[in-house]
CSV table of C-alpha atoms in Angstrom, one decimal:
chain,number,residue,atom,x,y,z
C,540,UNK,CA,58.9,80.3,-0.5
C,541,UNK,CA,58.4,83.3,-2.2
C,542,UNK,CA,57.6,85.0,1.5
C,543,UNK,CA,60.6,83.7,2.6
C,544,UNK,CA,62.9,85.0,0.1
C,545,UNK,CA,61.4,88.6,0.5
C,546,UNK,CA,61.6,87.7,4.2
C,547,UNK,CA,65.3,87.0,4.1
C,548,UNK,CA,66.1,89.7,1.8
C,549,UNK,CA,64.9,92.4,3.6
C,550,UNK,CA,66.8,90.9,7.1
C,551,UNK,CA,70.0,91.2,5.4
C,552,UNK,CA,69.5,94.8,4.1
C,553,UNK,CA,69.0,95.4,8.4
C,554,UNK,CA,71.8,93.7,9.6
C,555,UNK,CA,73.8,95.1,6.4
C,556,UNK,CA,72.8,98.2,8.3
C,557,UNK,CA,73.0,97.8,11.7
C,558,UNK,CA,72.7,101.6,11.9
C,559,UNK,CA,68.9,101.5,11.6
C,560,UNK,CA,68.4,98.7,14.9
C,561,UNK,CA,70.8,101.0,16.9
C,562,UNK,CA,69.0,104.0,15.9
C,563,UNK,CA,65.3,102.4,17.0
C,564,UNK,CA,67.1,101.0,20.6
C,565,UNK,CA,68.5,104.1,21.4
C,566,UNK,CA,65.3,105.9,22.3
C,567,UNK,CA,63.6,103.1,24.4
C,568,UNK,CA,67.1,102.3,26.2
C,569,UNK,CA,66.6,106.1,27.3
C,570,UNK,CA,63.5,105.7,28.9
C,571,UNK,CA,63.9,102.8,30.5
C,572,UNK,CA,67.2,103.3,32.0
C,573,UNK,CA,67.0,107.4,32.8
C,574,UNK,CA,63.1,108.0,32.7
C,575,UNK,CA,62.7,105.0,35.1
C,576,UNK,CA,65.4,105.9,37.8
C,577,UNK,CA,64.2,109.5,37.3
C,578,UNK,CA,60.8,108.9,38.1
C,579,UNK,CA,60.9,105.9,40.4
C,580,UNK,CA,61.1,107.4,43.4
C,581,UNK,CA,57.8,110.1,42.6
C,582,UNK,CA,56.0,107.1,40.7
C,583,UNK,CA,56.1,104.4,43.5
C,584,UNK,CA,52.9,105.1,44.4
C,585,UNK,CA,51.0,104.7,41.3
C,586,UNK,CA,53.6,101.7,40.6
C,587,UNK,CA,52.7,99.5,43.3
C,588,UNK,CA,57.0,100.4,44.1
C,589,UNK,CA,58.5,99.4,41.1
C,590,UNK,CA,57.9,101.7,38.4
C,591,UNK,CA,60.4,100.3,36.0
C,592,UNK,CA,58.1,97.2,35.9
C,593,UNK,CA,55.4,99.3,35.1
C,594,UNK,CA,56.7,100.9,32.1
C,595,UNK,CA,58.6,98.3,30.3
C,596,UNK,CA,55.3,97.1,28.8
C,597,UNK,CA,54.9,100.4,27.3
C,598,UNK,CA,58.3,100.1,26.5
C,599,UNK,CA,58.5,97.1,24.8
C,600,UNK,CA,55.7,98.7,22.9
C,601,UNK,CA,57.9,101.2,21.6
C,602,UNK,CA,60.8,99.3,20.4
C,603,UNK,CA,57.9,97.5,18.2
C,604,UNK,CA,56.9,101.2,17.0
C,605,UNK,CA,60.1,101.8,16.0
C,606,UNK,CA,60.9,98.7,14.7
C,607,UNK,CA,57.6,99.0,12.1
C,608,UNK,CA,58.4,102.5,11.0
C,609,UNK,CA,61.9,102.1,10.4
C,610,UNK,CA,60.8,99.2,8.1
C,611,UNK,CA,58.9,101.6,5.9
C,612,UNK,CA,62.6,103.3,5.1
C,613,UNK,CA,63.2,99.5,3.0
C,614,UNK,CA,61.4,100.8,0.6
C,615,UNK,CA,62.9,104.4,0.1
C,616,UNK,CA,65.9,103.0,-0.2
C,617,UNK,CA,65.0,100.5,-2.9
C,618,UNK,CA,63.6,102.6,-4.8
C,619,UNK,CA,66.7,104.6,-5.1
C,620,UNK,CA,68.6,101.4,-6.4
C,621,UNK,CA,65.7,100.4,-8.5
C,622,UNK,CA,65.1,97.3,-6.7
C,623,UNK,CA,61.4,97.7,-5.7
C,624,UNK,CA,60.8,98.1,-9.2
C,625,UNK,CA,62.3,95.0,-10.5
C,626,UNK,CA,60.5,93.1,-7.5
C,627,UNK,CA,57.5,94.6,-9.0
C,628,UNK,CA,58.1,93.0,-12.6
C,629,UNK,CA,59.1,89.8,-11.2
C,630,UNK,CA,56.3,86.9,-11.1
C,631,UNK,CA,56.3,87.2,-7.3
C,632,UNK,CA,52.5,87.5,-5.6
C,633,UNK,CA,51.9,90.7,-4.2
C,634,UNK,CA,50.6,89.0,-0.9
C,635,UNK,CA,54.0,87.6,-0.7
C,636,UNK,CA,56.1,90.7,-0.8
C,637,UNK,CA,54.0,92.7,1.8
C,638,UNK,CA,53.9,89.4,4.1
C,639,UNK,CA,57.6,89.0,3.5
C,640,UNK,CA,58.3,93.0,4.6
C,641,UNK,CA,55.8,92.9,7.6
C,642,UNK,CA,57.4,89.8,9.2
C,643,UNK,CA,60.9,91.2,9.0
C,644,UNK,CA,59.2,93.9,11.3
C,645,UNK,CA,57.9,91.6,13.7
C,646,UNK,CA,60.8,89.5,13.5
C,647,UNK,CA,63.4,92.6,14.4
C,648,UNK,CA,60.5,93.7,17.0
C,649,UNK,CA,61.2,90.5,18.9
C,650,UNK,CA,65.2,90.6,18.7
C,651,UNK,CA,64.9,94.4,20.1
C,652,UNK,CA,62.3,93.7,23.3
C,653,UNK,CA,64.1,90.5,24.0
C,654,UNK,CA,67.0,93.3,24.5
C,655,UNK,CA,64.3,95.4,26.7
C,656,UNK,CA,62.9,92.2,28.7
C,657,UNK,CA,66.9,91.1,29.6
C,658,UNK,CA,67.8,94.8,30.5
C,659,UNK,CA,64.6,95.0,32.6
C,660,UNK,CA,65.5,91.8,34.5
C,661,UNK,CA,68.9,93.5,35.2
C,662,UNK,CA,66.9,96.6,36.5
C,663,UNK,CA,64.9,93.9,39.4
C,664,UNK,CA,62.1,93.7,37.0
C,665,UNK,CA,60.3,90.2,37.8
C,666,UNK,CA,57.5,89.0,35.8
C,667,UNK,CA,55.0,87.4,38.0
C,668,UNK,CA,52.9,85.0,35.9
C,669,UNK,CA,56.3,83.1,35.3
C,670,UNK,CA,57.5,81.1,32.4
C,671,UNK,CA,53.8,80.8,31.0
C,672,UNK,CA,53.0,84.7,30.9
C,673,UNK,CA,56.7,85.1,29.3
C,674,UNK,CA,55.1,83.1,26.3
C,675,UNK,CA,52.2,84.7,25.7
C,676,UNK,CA,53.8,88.0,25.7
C,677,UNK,CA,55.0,86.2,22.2
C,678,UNK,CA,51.7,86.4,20.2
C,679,UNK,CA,50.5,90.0,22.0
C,680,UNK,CA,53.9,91.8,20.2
C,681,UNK,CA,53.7,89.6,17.4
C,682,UNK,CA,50.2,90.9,16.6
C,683,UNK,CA,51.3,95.0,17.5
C,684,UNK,CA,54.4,94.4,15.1
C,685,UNK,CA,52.5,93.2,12.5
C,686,UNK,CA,49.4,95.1,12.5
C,687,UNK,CA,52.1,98.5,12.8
C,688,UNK,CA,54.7,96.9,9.8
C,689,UNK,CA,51.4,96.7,7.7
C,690,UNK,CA,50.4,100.6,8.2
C,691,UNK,CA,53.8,101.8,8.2
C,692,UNK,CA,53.9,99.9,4.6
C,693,UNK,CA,50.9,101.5,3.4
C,694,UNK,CA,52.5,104.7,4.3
C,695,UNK,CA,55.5,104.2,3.0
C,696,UNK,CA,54.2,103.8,-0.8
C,697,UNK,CA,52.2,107.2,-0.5
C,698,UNK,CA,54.6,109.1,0.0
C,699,UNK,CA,57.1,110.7,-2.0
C,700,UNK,CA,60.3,110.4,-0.1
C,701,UNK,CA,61.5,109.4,3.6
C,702,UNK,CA,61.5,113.0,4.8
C,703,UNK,CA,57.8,113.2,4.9
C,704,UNK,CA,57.3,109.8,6.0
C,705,UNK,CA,59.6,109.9,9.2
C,706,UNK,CA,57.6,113.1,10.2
C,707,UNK,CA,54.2,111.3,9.9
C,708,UNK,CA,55.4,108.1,11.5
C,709,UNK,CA,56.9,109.7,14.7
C,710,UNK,CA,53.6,112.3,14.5
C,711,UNK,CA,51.6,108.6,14.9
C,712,UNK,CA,54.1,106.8,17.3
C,713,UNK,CA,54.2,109.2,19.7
C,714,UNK,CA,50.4,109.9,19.6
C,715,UNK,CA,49.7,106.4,20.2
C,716,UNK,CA,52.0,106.1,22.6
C,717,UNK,CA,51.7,109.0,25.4
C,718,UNK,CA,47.7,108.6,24.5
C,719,UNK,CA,47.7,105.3,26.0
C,720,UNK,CA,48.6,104.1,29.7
C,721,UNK,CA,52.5,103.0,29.0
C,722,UNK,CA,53.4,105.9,31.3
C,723,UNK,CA,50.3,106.3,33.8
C,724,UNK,CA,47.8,104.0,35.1
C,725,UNK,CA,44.0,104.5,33.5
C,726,UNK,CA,42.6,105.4,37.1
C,727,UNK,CA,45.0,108.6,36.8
C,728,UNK,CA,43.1,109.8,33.9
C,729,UNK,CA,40.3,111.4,33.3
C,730,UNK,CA,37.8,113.3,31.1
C,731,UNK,CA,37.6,113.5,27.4
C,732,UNK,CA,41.7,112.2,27.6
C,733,UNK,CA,40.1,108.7,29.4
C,734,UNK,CA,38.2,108.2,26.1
C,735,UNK,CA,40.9,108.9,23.9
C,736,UNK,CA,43.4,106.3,25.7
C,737,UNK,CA,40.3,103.8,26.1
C,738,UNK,CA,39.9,103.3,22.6
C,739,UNK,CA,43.6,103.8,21.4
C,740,UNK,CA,43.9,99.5,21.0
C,741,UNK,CA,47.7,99.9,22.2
C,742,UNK,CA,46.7,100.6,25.7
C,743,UNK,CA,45.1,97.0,26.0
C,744,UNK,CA,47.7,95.9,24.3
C,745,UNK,CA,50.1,97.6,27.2
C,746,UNK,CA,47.8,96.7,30.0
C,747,UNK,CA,48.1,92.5,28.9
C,748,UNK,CA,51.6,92.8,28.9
C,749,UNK,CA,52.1,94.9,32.2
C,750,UNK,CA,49.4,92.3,34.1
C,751,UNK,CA,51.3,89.3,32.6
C,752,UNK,CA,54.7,90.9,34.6
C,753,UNK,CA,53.1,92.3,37.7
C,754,UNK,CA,50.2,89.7,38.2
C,755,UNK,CA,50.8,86.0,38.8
C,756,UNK,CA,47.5,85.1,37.8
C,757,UNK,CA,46.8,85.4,34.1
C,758,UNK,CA,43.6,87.3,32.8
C,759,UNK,CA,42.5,84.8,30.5
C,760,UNK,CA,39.0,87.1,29.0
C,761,UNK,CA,41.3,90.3,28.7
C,762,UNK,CA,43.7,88.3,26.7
C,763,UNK,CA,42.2,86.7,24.4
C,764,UNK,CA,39.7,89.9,23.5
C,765,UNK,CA,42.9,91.7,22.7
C,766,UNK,CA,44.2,89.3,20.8
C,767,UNK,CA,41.5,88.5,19.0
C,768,UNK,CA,41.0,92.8,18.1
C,769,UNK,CA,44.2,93.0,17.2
C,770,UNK,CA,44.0,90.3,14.9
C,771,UNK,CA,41.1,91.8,12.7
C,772,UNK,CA,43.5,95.2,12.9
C,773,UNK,CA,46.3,92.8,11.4
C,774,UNK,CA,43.9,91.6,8.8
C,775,UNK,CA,43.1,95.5,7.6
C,776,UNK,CA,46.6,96.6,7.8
C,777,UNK,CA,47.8,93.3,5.6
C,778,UNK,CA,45.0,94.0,3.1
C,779,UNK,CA,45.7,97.9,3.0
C,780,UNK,CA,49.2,97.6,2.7
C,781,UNK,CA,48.5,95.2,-0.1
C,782,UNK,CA,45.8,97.5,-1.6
C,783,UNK,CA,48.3,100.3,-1.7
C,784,UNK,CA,50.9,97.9,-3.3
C,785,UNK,CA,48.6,96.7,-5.8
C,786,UNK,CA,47.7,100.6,-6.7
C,787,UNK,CA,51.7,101.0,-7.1
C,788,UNK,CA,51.8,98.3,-9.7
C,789,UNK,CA,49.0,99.7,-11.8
C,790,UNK,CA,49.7,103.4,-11.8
């Protein structure tokens, strides 16, 4: 309950300010409506022809970036009202508050790609594996939102003020996302870059989702070893954010 209430609490503060979901659309919308037409026509052949398919995973990826870091800005601006400070006092667990701020993430994650996956459709995107492959897109952002909201969080409380923390969070969302293969296919890479976007866990993450729209059969071993990483990264983000909180409380 207590989850819930930090849960619900922290969606009204978005939708209070509906500024911040516009702000973290606005940049993805961009890509996928101007970068895709742009580069359709030069990208076909690495795209098998429709290379707005092939970058809406990356994409949807994205928005979930966006999504996590602007969550981070929550706490900036309760601590200005003093309202992070009196959650601290209050007999609330500490688990609860970090779980409660991380699934607002995910849940605003999956309100903003449900945006990208409709616009996407409108822009001839099919996705192969059907209604199935739809659902188990579910879990794969689930797990990126959450294991993101949890780091963002951590970063959040160690730093002084939003200025800082918007610089380091777009310095890590865009290195994780142009070192991974949201915009090019792996075969296109090579050299010490291949290693750097093999073990960036995002690009599995991207390559799931893009085989779940462009493949009618579903890779069952890929999935569910990508699921399963990113749930021990979920597990280290929860208990670092929660670390960091606890570290809060004391000093």
């Amino acid at each position: 309950m207590e989850t819930i209430n930090i849960l619900w609490r922290n969606i009204k503060w978005r939708f209070q300010t509906p500024i911040s979901i516009l702000l973290t659309i606005i940049q993805p919308l961009i890509w996928l409506l101007l970068y895709s037409a742009i580069a359709n026509q030069s990208m076909q052949k690495i795209s098998d022809g429709n290379y707005t398919a092939f970058i809406l995973p990356g994409i949807m990826v994205l928005v979930t970036f966006a999504c996590c870091s602007s969550s981070g800005y929550i706490n900036f601006t309760m601590k200005s009202k003093g309202s992070f400070y009196r959650i601290l006092i209050a007999p609330v667990r500490r688990s609860s508050i970090v779980l409660g701020q991380m699934l607002e993430a995910a849940c605003v994650s999956f309100f903003e790609v449900a945006i990208m996956v409709i616009m996407g459709i409108f822009l001839s995107v099919h996705i192969a594996s059907g209604f199935i492959g739809l659902l188990l897109m579910v879990p794969l952002i689930f797990l990126t939102a959450f294991f993101m909201s949890g780091l963002a969080y951590a970063i959040s409380l160690c730093l002084p003020h939003e200025a800082i923390y918007e610089t380091i969070m777009n310095l890590i969302v865009l290195s994780l996302f142009f070192a991974s293969t949201a915009l090019f296919p792996m075969k296109n890479i090579s050299g010490a870059l291949k290693i750097i976007v093999t073990i960036n866990p995002f690009t599995h993450v991207i390559n799931c989702l893009r085989s779940l729209i462009l493949c009618a059969s579903i890779d069952w071993k890929s999935l569910l070893s990508v699921t399963g990483l990113f749930i021990c990264l979920c597990c280290g983000s929860f208990a670092l954010a929660l670390w960091r909180l606890k570290k809060e409380t004391v000093s």
